[in-house]
Coordinates of C-alpha atoms in Angstrom, one line a residue:
Chain A
M1 CA -14.8 25.4 20.1
S2 CA -18.3 24.5 19.1
A3 CA -19.4 20.9 18.8
T4 CA -20.9 21.6 15.4
T5 CA -17.6 22.9 13.9
M6 CA -15.8 20.0 15.4
W7 CA -18.3 17.5 14.0
I8 CA -18.0 19.0 10.5
A9 CA -14.2 18.8 10.6
L10 CA -14.4 15.2 11.9
A11 CA -16.8 14.3 9.1
V12 CA -14.5 15.7 6.4
F13 CA -11.5 14.0 8.0
A14 CA -13.4 10.6 8.3
G15 CA -14.5 11.0 4.7
L16 CA -10.8 11.4 3.6
L17 CA -9.7 8.4 5.6
V18 CA -12.5 6.2 4.3
F19 CA -11.7 7.4 0.7
L20 CA -8.0 6.4 1.2
G21 CA -9.3 3.1 2.5
Y22 CA -11.3 2.7 -0.7
L23 CA -8.1 3.5 -2.7
G24 CA -6.3 0.7 -0.8
H25 CA -9.2 -1.6 -1.5
R26 CA -9.0 -1.0 -5.3
G27 CA -5.5 -2.3 -5.5
S28 CA -6.0 -5.3 -3.4
T29 CA -6.5 -9.0 -4.1
N30 CA -8.6 -11.4 -2.0
T31 CA -5.7 -13.1 -0.2
L32 CA -4.8 -12.9 3.5
E33 CA -1.2 -12.0 2.5
D34 CA -2.5 -9.0 0.6
F35 CA -5.1 -8.0 3.3
V36 CA -2.7 -8.0 6.2
L37 CA 0.7 -7.4 4.5
G38 CA -0.1 -5.6 1.3
S39 CA 1.5 -8.4 -0.7
R40 CA 4.9 -7.5 1.0
K41 CA 5.4 -4.4 -1.1
L42 CA 6.1 -1.8 1.6
S43 CA 8.7 0.7 0.4
N44 CA 10.9 3.2 2.3
I45 CA 8.9 6.4 2.7
P46 CA 5.5 4.7 3.5
A47 CA 7.4 2.4 5.8
F48 CA 8.8 5.3 7.8
F49 CA 5.4 6.9 8.2
T50 CA 3.5 3.7 9.0
V51 CA 6.1 2.5 11.6
T52 CA 6.2 5.8 13.5
A53 CA 2.5 6.5 13.1
T54 CA 1.8 3.0 14.5
L55 CA 4.2 3.5 17.4
F56 CA 3.1 7.0 18.3
S57 CA -0.4 7.4 19.5
A58 CA -2.5 9.1 22.1
F59 CA 0.4 7.9 24.3
S60 CA 2.9 10.3 22.7
Y61 CA 0.8 13.4 22.9
F62 CA -0.6 12.9 26.4
G63 CA 1.4 10.3 28.2
I64 CA 4.9 11.5 27.3
T65 CA 4.1 15.2 27.7
G66 CA 2.8 14.3 31.1
Q67 CA 5.9 12.2 31.9
F68 CA 8.3 15.1 30.9
Y69 CA 6.1 17.4 33.0
T70 CA 6.0 15.2 36.1
S71 CA 9.3 13.3 36.1
G72 CA 11.6 15.2 33.8
I73 CA 14.0 14.7 31.0
G74 CA 14.5 10.9 31.6
A75 CA 11.5 10.2 29.3
W76 CA 14.0 10.6 26.5
I77 CA 15.1 7.1 27.2
Q78 CA 12.3 6.0 24.8
V79 CA 14.3 7.5 21.9
A80 CA 17.3 5.4 22.9
T81 CA 15.1 2.3 22.9
T82 CA 14.1 2.9 19.3
A83 CA 17.8 3.3 18.4
A84 CA 18.6 0.1 20.3
V85 CA 16.1 -1.9 18.3
G86 CA 18.2 -1.2 15.2
P87 CA 20.7 -4.0 15.6
I88 CA 17.9 -6.4 16.6
L89 CA 15.9 -5.4 13.6
Y90 CA 18.9 -5.9 11.3
F91 CA 19.9 -9.3 12.6
A92 CA 16.8 -11.0 13.9
G93 CA 14.6 -8.9 11.6
T94 CA 16.4 -10.1 8.5
R95 CA 15.9 -13.7 9.6
I96 CA 12.2 -13.5 10.3
W97 CA 11.7 -11.5 7.1
V98 CA 13.5 -14.2 5.1
V99 CA 11.4 -17.0 6.7
A100 CA 8.2 -15.1 6.4
R101 CA 8.7 -14.5 2.6
K102 CA 9.7 -18.1 2.0
Y103 CA 6.8 -19.7 3.8
G104 CA 4.1 -17.1 3.3
I105 CA 3.9 -16.3 7.1
V106 CA 1.8 -13.2 7.9
N107 CA 2.3 -12.7 11.6
V108 CA 4.6 -13.4 14.5
T109 CA 2.4 -16.1 16.1
E110 CA 2.2 -18.0 12.9
Y111 CA 6.0 -17.9 12.7
L112 CA 6.2 -19.3 16.3
T113 CA 3.7 -22.1 15.5
D114 CA 5.7 -23.0 12.4
R115 CA 9.2 -22.8 13.9
Y116 CA 8.4 -24.8 17.1
R117 CA 6.0 -27.1 15.2
S118 CA 3.5 -26.7 17.9
R119 CA 0.1 -24.9 17.9
W120 CA 0.5 -24.3 21.6
V121 CA 3.4 -21.8 21.2
G122 CA 1.4 -19.7 18.8
L123 CA -1.7 -20.0 20.8
V124 CA -0.1 -18.9 24.1
A125 CA 1.8 -16.0 22.4
G126 CA -1.5 -15.0 20.7
V127 CA -3.4 -15.0 24.0
I128 CA -0.7 -12.8 25.6
M129 CA -0.7 -10.4 22.6
I130 CA -4.5 -10.1 22.5
A131 CA -4.6 -9.5 26.3
A132 CA -1.9 -6.9 26.0
L133 CA -3.0 -5.1 22.8
V134 CA -6.8 -4.8 23.3
P135 CA -6.2 -2.4 26.3
Y136 CA -3.6 -0.6 24.1
M137 CA -6.3 -0.2 21.4
G138 CA -8.8 0.9 24.1
A139 CA -6.3 3.6 25.2
Q140 CA -6.5 5.1 21.6
F141 CA -10.3 5.3 21.7
R142 CA -10.0 6.8 25.2
G143 CA -7.6 9.4 23.8
S144 CA -10.0 10.3 21.1
G145 CA -12.9 10.6 23.5
L146 CA -11.0 12.7 26.1
T147 CA -9.6 15.1 23.5
L148 CA -12.9 15.8 21.7
E149 CA -14.7 16.2 25.1
A150 CA -12.1 18.6 26.3
V151 CA -11.9 20.8 23.2
T152 CA -15.6 21.1 22.8
S153 CA -16.1 21.6 26.6
G154 CA -18.3 18.6 26.7
G155 CA -20.2 19.4 23.5
I156 CA -19.0 16.1 22.1
P157 CA -19.3 13.6 25.0
Y158 CA -16.5 11.2 25.8
W159 CA -18.4 8.2 24.6
A160 CA -19.2 9.8 21.2
G161 CA -15.5 10.7 20.6
A162 CA -14.4 7.2 21.4
V163 CA -17.1 5.5 19.2
F164 CA -16.4 7.9 16.3
L165 CA -12.8 6.8 16.1
A166 CA -13.8 3.1 16.5
V167 CA -16.3 3.3 13.6
V168 CA -14.0 5.2 11.2
V169 CA -11.1 2.8 11.9
T170 CA -13.3 -0.2 11.4
L171 CA -14.6 1.1 8.1
Y172 CA -11.3 1.9 6.4
V173 CA -9.4 -1.2 7.7
M174 CA -12.3 -3.4 6.6
S175 CA -12.2 -1.9 3.2
G176 CA -8.6 -2.3 2.2
G177 CA -6.6 -3.9 5.0
F178 CA -2.9 -3.2 5.2
R179 CA -2.9 -0.9 2.1
S180 CA -5.6 1.3 3.6
V181 CA -3.7 1.3 6.9
V182 CA -0.5 2.4 5.2
W183 CA -2.1 5.1 3.1
T184 CA -3.9 6.6 6.0
D185 CA -0.8 6.3 8.2
V186 CA 1.2 8.4 5.7
I187 CA -1.4 11.1 5.9
Q188 CA -1.9 10.8 9.7
G189 CA 1.9 10.4 10.4
G190 CA 2.7 13.5 8.2
L191 CA 0.0 15.5 10.0
M192 CA 1.3 14.4 13.4
Y193 CA 4.9 15.6 12.7
V194 CA 4.0 18.9 11.1
L195 CA 1.4 19.9 13.7
L196 CA 3.5 18.9 16.7
A197 CA 6.4 21.0 15.4
I198 CA 4.1 24.0 14.8
A199 CA 2.4 23.6 18.2
A200 CA 5.9 23.5 19.9
I201 CA 7.1 26.6 18.1
I202 CA 3.9 28.6 18.8
L203 CA 3.7 27.6 22.5
V204 CA 7.4 28.5 23.2
A205 CA 7.1 31.8 21.2
T206 CA 3.8 32.7 23.0
H207 CA 4.8 32.1 26.5
T208 CA 8.6 32.8 26.5
D209 CA 11.4 34.8 24.9
G210 CA 12.9 31.6 23.4
L211 CA 14.2 28.2 24.5
G212 CA 16.9 29.7 26.8
N213 CA 14.4 31.9 28.6
L214 CA 12.0 28.9 28.9
L215 CA 14.7 26.8 30.7
D216 CA 15.6 29.8 32.9
M217 CA 12.0 30.0 33.9
V218 CA 11.9 26.3 34.7
E219 CA 14.9 26.7 37.0
E220 CA 13.4 29.9 38.6
Q221 CA 10.3 27.9 39.5
G222 CA 12.6 25.5 41.5
Q223 CA 12.0 22.7 38.9
S224 CA 15.6 22.3 37.8
A225 CA 15.4 18.6 38.9
L226 CA 13.2 18.1 35.7
L227 CA 16.3 18.9 33.6
S228 CA 18.4 16.1 34.9
N229 CA 18.2 12.5 35.9
P230 CA 16.8 10.8 38.1
G231 CA 14.2 13.6 37.6
A232 CA 11.8 15.4 40.0
D233 CA 10.3 12.2 41.5
G234 CA 13.5 10.1 41.3
L235 CA 11.9 7.8 38.7
F236 CA 14.8 7.7 36.2
G237 CA 17.4 6.0 38.3
L238 CA 20.0 3.8 36.5
P239 CA 18.2 0.5 37.1
Y240 CA 15.0 1.9 35.7
L241 CA 16.7 3.4 32.6
I242 CA 18.4 0.1 31.9
S243 CA 15.1 -1.8 32.4
V244 CA 13.3 0.5 30.0
L245 CA 16.0 0.3 27.4
V246 CA 16.0 -3.5 27.4
I247 CA 12.2 -4.0 27.7
F248 CA 11.2 -1.5 25.0
A249 CA 14.0 -2.3 22.5
A250 CA 13.0 -6.0 22.6
A251 CA 9.2 -5.2 22.7
H252 CA 9.5 -2.8 19.7
F253 CA 10.9 -5.7 17.7
T254 CA 8.3 -8.3 19.0
M255 CA 5.2 -6.1 18.9
P256 CA 3.0 -8.0 16.4
Q257 CA 1.8 -4.9 14.6
L258 CA 5.4 -3.8 14.1
Q259 CA 6.4 -7.3 13.2
Q260 CA 3.9 -7.1 10.3
R261 CA 5.7 -4.1 9.0
W262 CA 9.1 -5.9 9.2
M263 CA 7.6 -8.8 7.3
A264 CA 5.9 -6.5 4.7
A265 CA 9.2 -4.8 3.7
R266 CA 9.5 -4.9 -0.1
S267 CA 13.3 -5.5 0.2
H268 CA 16.1 -5.9 2.6
S269 CA 17.0 -2.3 1.9
T270 CA 13.6 -1.2 3.2
L271 CA 14.2 -3.2 6.4
K272 CA 17.5 -1.5 6.9
F273 CA 15.9 1.9 6.2
M274 CA 13.3 1.3 8.9
A275 CA 16.1 0.4 11.5
I276 CA 17.8 3.8 10.7
S277 CA 14.8 6.1 10.3
L278 CA 12.7 4.9 13.4
P279 CA 15.0 6.7 16.0
V280 CA 15.2 9.8 13.9
G281 CA 11.4 10.1 13.7
T282 CA 11.1 9.3 17.4
A283 CA 13.7 12.0 18.3
I284 CA 11.8 14.7 16.4
I285 CA 8.6 13.9 18.3
Y286 CA 10.3 13.7 21.7
F287 CA 12.2 16.9 21.1
C288 CA 9.0 18.8 20.5
L289 CA 7.2 17.2 23.4
F290 CA 10.0 18.0 25.8
Y291 CA 9.7 21.7 25.1
I292 CA 5.9 21.6 25.1
A293 CA 6.0 20.0 28.5
M294 CA 8.5 22.6 29.8
V295 CA 6.0 25.4 28.7
G296 CA 3.4 23.5 30.7
V297 CA 5.8 23.5 33.7
V298 CA 6.1 27.3 33.7
T299 CA 2.5 28.2 32.7
R300 CA 0.5 25.5 34.5
P301 CA 2.5 24.6 37.6
G302 CA 1.1 21.8 39.8
D303 CA -1.5 20.8 37.2
P304 CA -3.4 17.8 38.7
A305 CA -3.9 16.3 35.2
P306 CA -0.5 16.3 33.5
E307 CA -1.6 14.1 30.7
A308 CA -4.1 16.8 29.7
I309 CA -1.7 19.7 29.5
Y310 CA -1.0 19.4 25.8
P311 CA -4.6 19.8 24.5
A312 CA -5.3 22.4 27.2
M313 CA -2.3 24.5 26.2
I314 CA -2.9 24.5 22.5
M315 CA -6.5 25.5 23.0
E316 CA -5.3 28.7 24.6
V317 CA -2.8 29.8 21.9
L318 CA -3.7 28.4 18.5
P319 CA -6.0 30.2 16.2
Q320 CA -9.3 28.4 15.7
W321 CA -8.6 27.0 12.2
L322 CA -5.1 25.7 13.3
L323 CA -6.5 24.3 16.5
L324 CA -9.0 22.3 14.5
V325 CA -6.2 20.8 12.4
A326 CA -4.1 20.2 15.6
I327 CA -7.1 18.3 17.2
L328 CA -7.4 16.3 14.0
A329 CA -3.7 15.4 14.2
I330 CA -4.3 14.1 17.7
I331 CA -7.2 12.0 16.5
A332 CA -5.1 10.9 13.6
A333 CA -2.4 9.7 16.0
T334 CA -4.8 7.6 17.9
G335 CA -6.4 6.2 14.8
S336 CA -3.1 5.3 13.2
T337 CA -2.2 3.1 16.2
A338 CA -5.6 1.6 16.6
N339 CA -5.8 0.6 12.9
S340 CA -2.6 -1.4 12.9
I341 CA -3.5 -3.2 16.1
V342 CA -6.9 -4.3 15.0
L343 CA -5.6 -5.5 11.7
T344 CA -2.9 -7.5 13.3
L345 CA -5.1 -9.0 16.0
S346 CA -7.7 -10.0 13.4
S347 CA -5.0 -11.9 11.4
I348 CA -3.8 -13.6 14.6
V349 CA -7.3 -14.7 15.7
A350 CA -8.2 -15.8 12.2
K351 CA -5.0 -17.9 11.7
E352 CA -4.4 -19.2 15.2
Y353 CA -7.9 -19.8 16.5
V354 CA -10.6 -19.8 13.8
N355 CA -8.7 -21.6 11.0
P356 CA -7.7 -24.6 13.0
A357 CA -11.3 -25.1 14.2
R358 CA -12.6 -24.7 10.6
R359 CA -9.9 -27.2 9.3
R360 CA -11.3 -29.8 11.7
R361 CA -14.6 -29.7 10.0
G362 CA -13.2 -30.8 6.6
K363 CA -10.5 -30.2 4.0
V364 CA -10.8 -27.3 1.5
S365 CA -8.6 -26.1 -1.4
P366 CA -5.8 -23.7 -0.5
E367 CA -7.5 -21.0 -2.5
Q368 CA -10.8 -21.5 -0.7
E369 CA -9.0 -21.5 2.7
N370 CA -7.2 -18.2 1.8
K371 CA -10.5 -16.6 0.8
T372 CA -12.2 -17.8 4.0
L373 CA -9.3 -16.5 6.1
T374 CA -9.5 -13.1 4.6
T375 CA -13.2 -12.9 5.1
T376 CA -12.8 -14.1 8.7
A377 CA -10.1 -11.5 9.4
R378 CA -12.4 -8.8 8.0
A379 CA -15.4 -10.0 10.0
L380 CA -13.3 -10.0 13.2
L381 CA -12.4 -6.4 13.0
P382 CA -15.6 -4.9 14.5
V383 CA -15.6 -7.6 17.2
L384 CA -12.0 -6.6 18.3
V385 CA -12.8 -2.9 18.0
A386 CA -15.8 -3.5 20.3
G387 CA -13.4 -5.1 22.8
G388 CA -11.2 -2.0 22.7
L389 CA -14.2 0.2 23.3
L390 CA -15.1 -1.8 26.4
V391 CA -11.6 -1.1 27.8
A392 CA -12.1 2.6 26.9
F393 CA -15.3 2.8 28.8
F394 CA -14.5 0.5 31.8
G395 CA -10.7 0.2 31.9
P396 CA -8.0 2.0 33.9
S397 CA -8.1 5.8 33.6
S398 CA -4.5 6.6 33.0
I399 CA -3.3 6.1 29.4
I400 CA 0.3 5.8 30.4
S401 CA -0.5 3.3 33.2
I402 CA -2.2 1.0 30.7
I403 CA 0.8 1.1 28.3
V404 CA 3.7 1.0 30.7
S405 CA 2.2 -1.5 33.1
I406 CA 0.6 -4.0 30.8
T407 CA 1.3 -3.8 27.0
W408 CA 5.0 -3.5 26.5
P409 CA 6.4 -5.7 29.3
A410 CA 3.9 -8.4 28.4
V411 CA 5.0 -8.5 24.8
F412 CA 8.7 -8.2 25.9
L413 CA 8.4 -11.5 27.7
I414 CA 7.7 -13.3 24.4
F415 CA 11.0 -12.0 23.0
P416 CA 13.2 -14.8 24.4
T417 CA 11.0 -17.4 22.7
L418 CA 11.1 -15.5 19.4
L419 CA 14.9 -14.9 19.5
A420 CA 15.6 -18.5 20.5
G421 CA 13.4 -19.6 17.6
L422 CA 15.5 -17.6 15.2
Y423 CA 19.0 -18.4 16.6
W424 CA 18.9 -21.6 18.6
R425 CA 18.1 -24.9 16.9
R426 CA 17.8 -26.7 20.3
A427 CA 14.9 -24.5 21.5
T428 CA 11.8 -26.6 22.1
A429 CA 8.0 -26.0 22.2
P430 CA 7.4 -27.1 25.8
A431 CA 10.2 -24.9 27.1
A432 CA 8.9 -21.9 25.1
V433 CA 5.4 -22.3 26.5
A434 CA 6.7 -22.7 30.0
S435 CA 8.9 -19.7 29.6
M436 CA 6.1 -17.4 28.4
V437 CA 3.5 -18.6 30.9
V438 CA 5.7 -18.5 34.0
S439 CA 7.4 -15.2 33.2
E440 CA 4.1 -13.5 32.5
L441 CA 2.7 -14.9 35.8
I442 CA 5.8 -13.7 37.7
F443 CA 5.6 -10.3 36.0
L444 CA 1.9 -9.9 36.9
S445 CA 2.5 -11.0 40.5
L446 CA 5.4 -8.5 41.0
N447 CA 3.6 -5.7 39.2
Q448 CA 0.4 -6.1 41.2
G449 CA 2.3 -6.5 44.5
W450 CA 1.1 -10.1 45.1
L451 CA 4.8 -11.1 45.5
P452 CA 6.1 -8.6 48.2
I453 CA 9.7 -8.5 46.9
S454 CA 11.8 -5.3 46.7
L455 CA 13.3 -4.9 43.2
G456 CA 15.7 -2.0 44.0
G457 CA 14.4 0.2 41.1
W458 CA 14.3 -2.5 38.5
H459 CA 11.2 -3.0 36.4
P460 CA 9.2 -6.2 37.4
A461 CA 9.5 -7.5 33.8
I462 CA 13.3 -7.8 34.2
P463 CA 13.4 -10.6 36.9
A464 CA 10.4 -12.2 35.1
A465 CA 12.4 -12.3 31.9
I466 CA 15.5 -13.8 33.6
V467 CA 13.3 -16.6 35.0
G468 CA 11.8 -17.0 31.5
V469 CA 15.2 -17.4 29.9
I470 CA 16.4 -19.9 32.5
L471 CA 13.2 -22.0 31.9
L472 CA 13.6 -21.7 28.1
V473 CA 17.2 -22.9 28.1
G474 CA 16.9 -25.5 30.9
G475 CA 13.6 -26.8 29.5
S476 CA 14.9 -27.1 26.0
Y477 CA 17.8 -29.3 27.1
L478 CA 15.3 -31.6 28.9
T479 CA 12.7 -31.9 26.1
K480 CA 12.9 -33.0 22.5
P481 CA 13.2 -30.4 19.7
P482 CA 11.4 -30.7 16.4
S483 CA 13.0 -32.9 13.8
K484 CA 16.3 -31.8 12.2
E485 CA 14.6 -31.6 8.7
H486 CA 11.9 -29.3 10.1
I487 CA 14.4 -27.0 11.9
E488 CA 16.6 -26.8 8.8
R489 CA 13.7 -25.5 6.7
H490 CA 14.3 -22.3 8.6
F491 CA 18.0 -22.4 9.4
E492 CA 19.3 -23.3 5.9
L493 CA 17.9 -19.9 4.8
F494 CA 20.2 -18.1 7.3
E495 CA 23.5 -19.6 6.0
T496 CA 26.1 -16.9 5.4
D497 CA 29.0 -19.1 4.5
P498 CA 28.9 -19.6 0.7
A499 CA 30.8 -22.9 1.1
R500 CA 27.9 -24.5 3.0
I501 CA 25.1 -23.4 0.7
Chain B
M1 CA 43.1 -14.1 8.1
S2 CA 40.2 -16.1 6.5
Q3 CA 36.9 -14.5 5.7
T4 CA 35.2 -16.3 8.7
Q5 CA 37.9 -15.1 11.1
R6 CA 37.5 -11.5 9.7
S7 CA 33.8 -11.7 10.1
R8 CA 34.1 -13.0 13.7
A9 CA 36.6 -10.2 14.6
T10 CA 34.1 -7.6 13.1
G11 CA 31.4 -9.3 15.2
V12 CA 33.4 -8.8 18.4
V13 CA 34.1 -5.2 17.6
A14 CA 30.3 -4.7 16.9
I15 CA 29.3 -6.2 20.2
V16 CA 31.9 -4.1 22.2
L17 CA 30.8 -0.9 20.4
G18 CA 27.1 -1.7 20.9
V19 CA 27.5 -2.3 24.6
L20 CA 29.6 0.9 25.1
L21 CA 27.0 3.0 23.2
A22 CA 24.1 1.4 25.0
A23 CA 25.8 2.2 28.4
L24 CA 26.2 5.8 27.3
M25 CA 22.5 5.9 26.3
V26 CA 21.4 4.8 29.8
Y27 CA 23.8 7.1 31.6
P28 CA 24.1 10.2 29.3
W29 CA 25.2 12.6 32.1
P30 CA 26.1 12.0 35.8
Q31 CA 22.9 11.7 37.9
H32 CA 22.3 14.0 41.0
T33 CA 24.6 16.7 39.6
P34 CA 23.9 20.3 38.5
T35 CA 22.8 20.6 34.9
P36 CA 24.5 23.1 32.7
I37 CA 22.4 24.5 29.8
I38 CA 24.4 24.0 26.6
G39 CA 24.2 27.0 24.3
G40 CA 21.6 28.5 26.7
V41 CA 18.9 26.3 25.0
I42 CA 19.4 22.7 25.8
P43 CA 20.1 20.9 29.1
A44 CA 23.4 18.9 29.2
P45 CA 21.7 15.5 29.7
L46 CA 19.5 16.0 26.7
F47 CA 22.3 17.3 24.6
F48 CA 24.5 14.3 25.3
W49 CA 21.5 12.0 25.0
I50 CA 21.1 13.3 21.4
I51 CA 24.8 12.8 20.7
W52 CA 24.9 9.2 22.0
T53 CA 21.6 8.3 20.2
A54 CA 23.0 9.8 17.0
L55 CA 26.2 7.8 17.4
F56 CA 24.1 4.6 18.0
V57 CA 22.2 5.3 14.8
G58 CA 25.5 5.7 13.0
Y59 CA 26.6 2.4 14.5
V60 CA 23.4 0.7 13.2
A61 CA 24.1 2.3 9.7
W62 CA 27.6 0.8 9.8
I63 CA 26.3 -2.7 10.6
A64 CA 23.5 -2.5 7.9
Y65 CA 25.4 -0.7 5.1
R66 CA 29.1 -1.2 5.6
W67 CA 29.5 -4.6 7.3
D68 CA 26.1 -6.1 6.2
P69 CA 26.8 -9.7 7.2
Y70 CA 23.3 -10.8 6.0
A71 CA 23.7 -9.4 2.5
A72 CA 24.0 -12.9 0.9
V73 CA 21.0 -14.2 2.9
A74 CA 18.9 -11.3 1.8
R75 CA 20.1 -11.5 -1.9
R76 CA 19.1 -15.2 -2.0
A77 CA 15.7 -14.5 -0.5
E78 CA 15.0 -11.7 -3.0
A79 CA 16.2 -13.8 -5.9
L80 CA 13.9 -16.6 -4.7
A81 CA 10.9 -14.2 -4.4
A82 CA 11.6 -12.9 -7.9
Q83 CA 11.6 -16.4 -9.3
Q84 CA 8.3 -17.2 -7.5
N85 CA 6.8 -14.0 -8.9
D86 CA 7.9 -15.0 -12.4
A87 CA 6.5 -18.5 -12.0
N88 CA 3.2 -17.1 -10.8
G89 CA 3.1 -14.7 -13.7
E90 CA 3.6 -17.6 -16.2
E91 CA 0.9 -19.7 -14.5
R92 CA -1.6 -16.9 -15.1

């Protein structure tokens, strides 16, 4: 495909996204709650698209296809993780949704600071989230750069594709914040589902005589191990599958950009709808990706770059106009994840780091503070995006390695602190800080091989989390919790017994 | 049986069911065994994975819509938010 055609399509697409961003801006008010949560008016259908579009990214198109191709059917465990987050979302999600509405809380670090009555808890959680999510955002820019470079045979260089996405995302998020993100996510999410299904159907129909024939061909090639667990390379043994279920279910709930969607729900009914619809959307995407990967197994055996098989295959079979739309869908998937991350991180940095420093300089009215916070969050967007671009240019090369090895486990290790805050009155700030810091250090040491301990197939985040929970419980009994009045500000909202209200 | 006891019993049932379904989701089909292709189009582990996941979604729907132990908590929060919105409207 020529670079000129691609640039024209990208310009039209970027224009549409920036226009949607402008529509979001028109309906907004100049408060932080509106900028990062759309005044908590997220309803069912936009919620479905924005949650799945936020969750699925370059990772879904490239990483998961590559994992099905290399390791086999076990990658489906990720669908199970989105189902397993349902009960957590109903129980813990309702609690945090109620507290956030009552006290005007806009992100998870602000909740932690308020609940534990300690800036340190929010600060430490914020540092972990920033360290985990900036590479995740960088992976999206990387996905954009790689795709555009591949489909134009180098006509659009890698750096230009990455910078293009970064600039467009910055423009529309700056313009309307959460409303713009949700509007663009509905379009980008819809495009992602439709094009993925079309690509799967065309790929299977072009290369095989149907799904049955496709699976026969996989077996004839001696790749039947891909169709069962533990998979071709033995990755999906039982300890690993349990690890992934636990880590990702808890991390889906804790991820700050998803937390903002739980907090933004218009009603409890929307929150419940998100719990039910998330695994359904995930299953549709994984179902398509599994069969796309199997087409890759039979048509491109032994491909040295399994993460690149999806764009490579669609380039061979799709007509030019449909290929153009399919490429835009990939760019849309990367953009819809990056936009949510950058908006969330900007609110975390503004609330947890910039605002306390500004407060020390003098007192201002709540209205003035709100206005300054919103301006600060907006101004931080290009700075954070620049951080993501640095990762895209100089970070690790494999998208899946960034995500699996850093982002999700790191965020998962904040989950015990979050859950204890919601359910255990005795949990204390020093114990929460110790739990997060020590468990992250243990995870990092195990993951990097600095601690030479055999884990028997378990993910390194699991033992780290166990230590974290022990520290949280033990430390809480040894230290003093916040005052009863402070704790009850939260817990009285959770009372289910009518006699005690 | 009082309402609290009934709620506790439902909670125990919910935990047992949740653990059972989670166990099926991490072990959808015996490992290291030949894989039949169901209906000629879908490998058995994937077929059963879809079934267990669907059952788990049904389980979440049961918690959220049938049992709904946080219904009163949510109603209070929504009523409070409505009151605050009304008050803000009057102030303007």
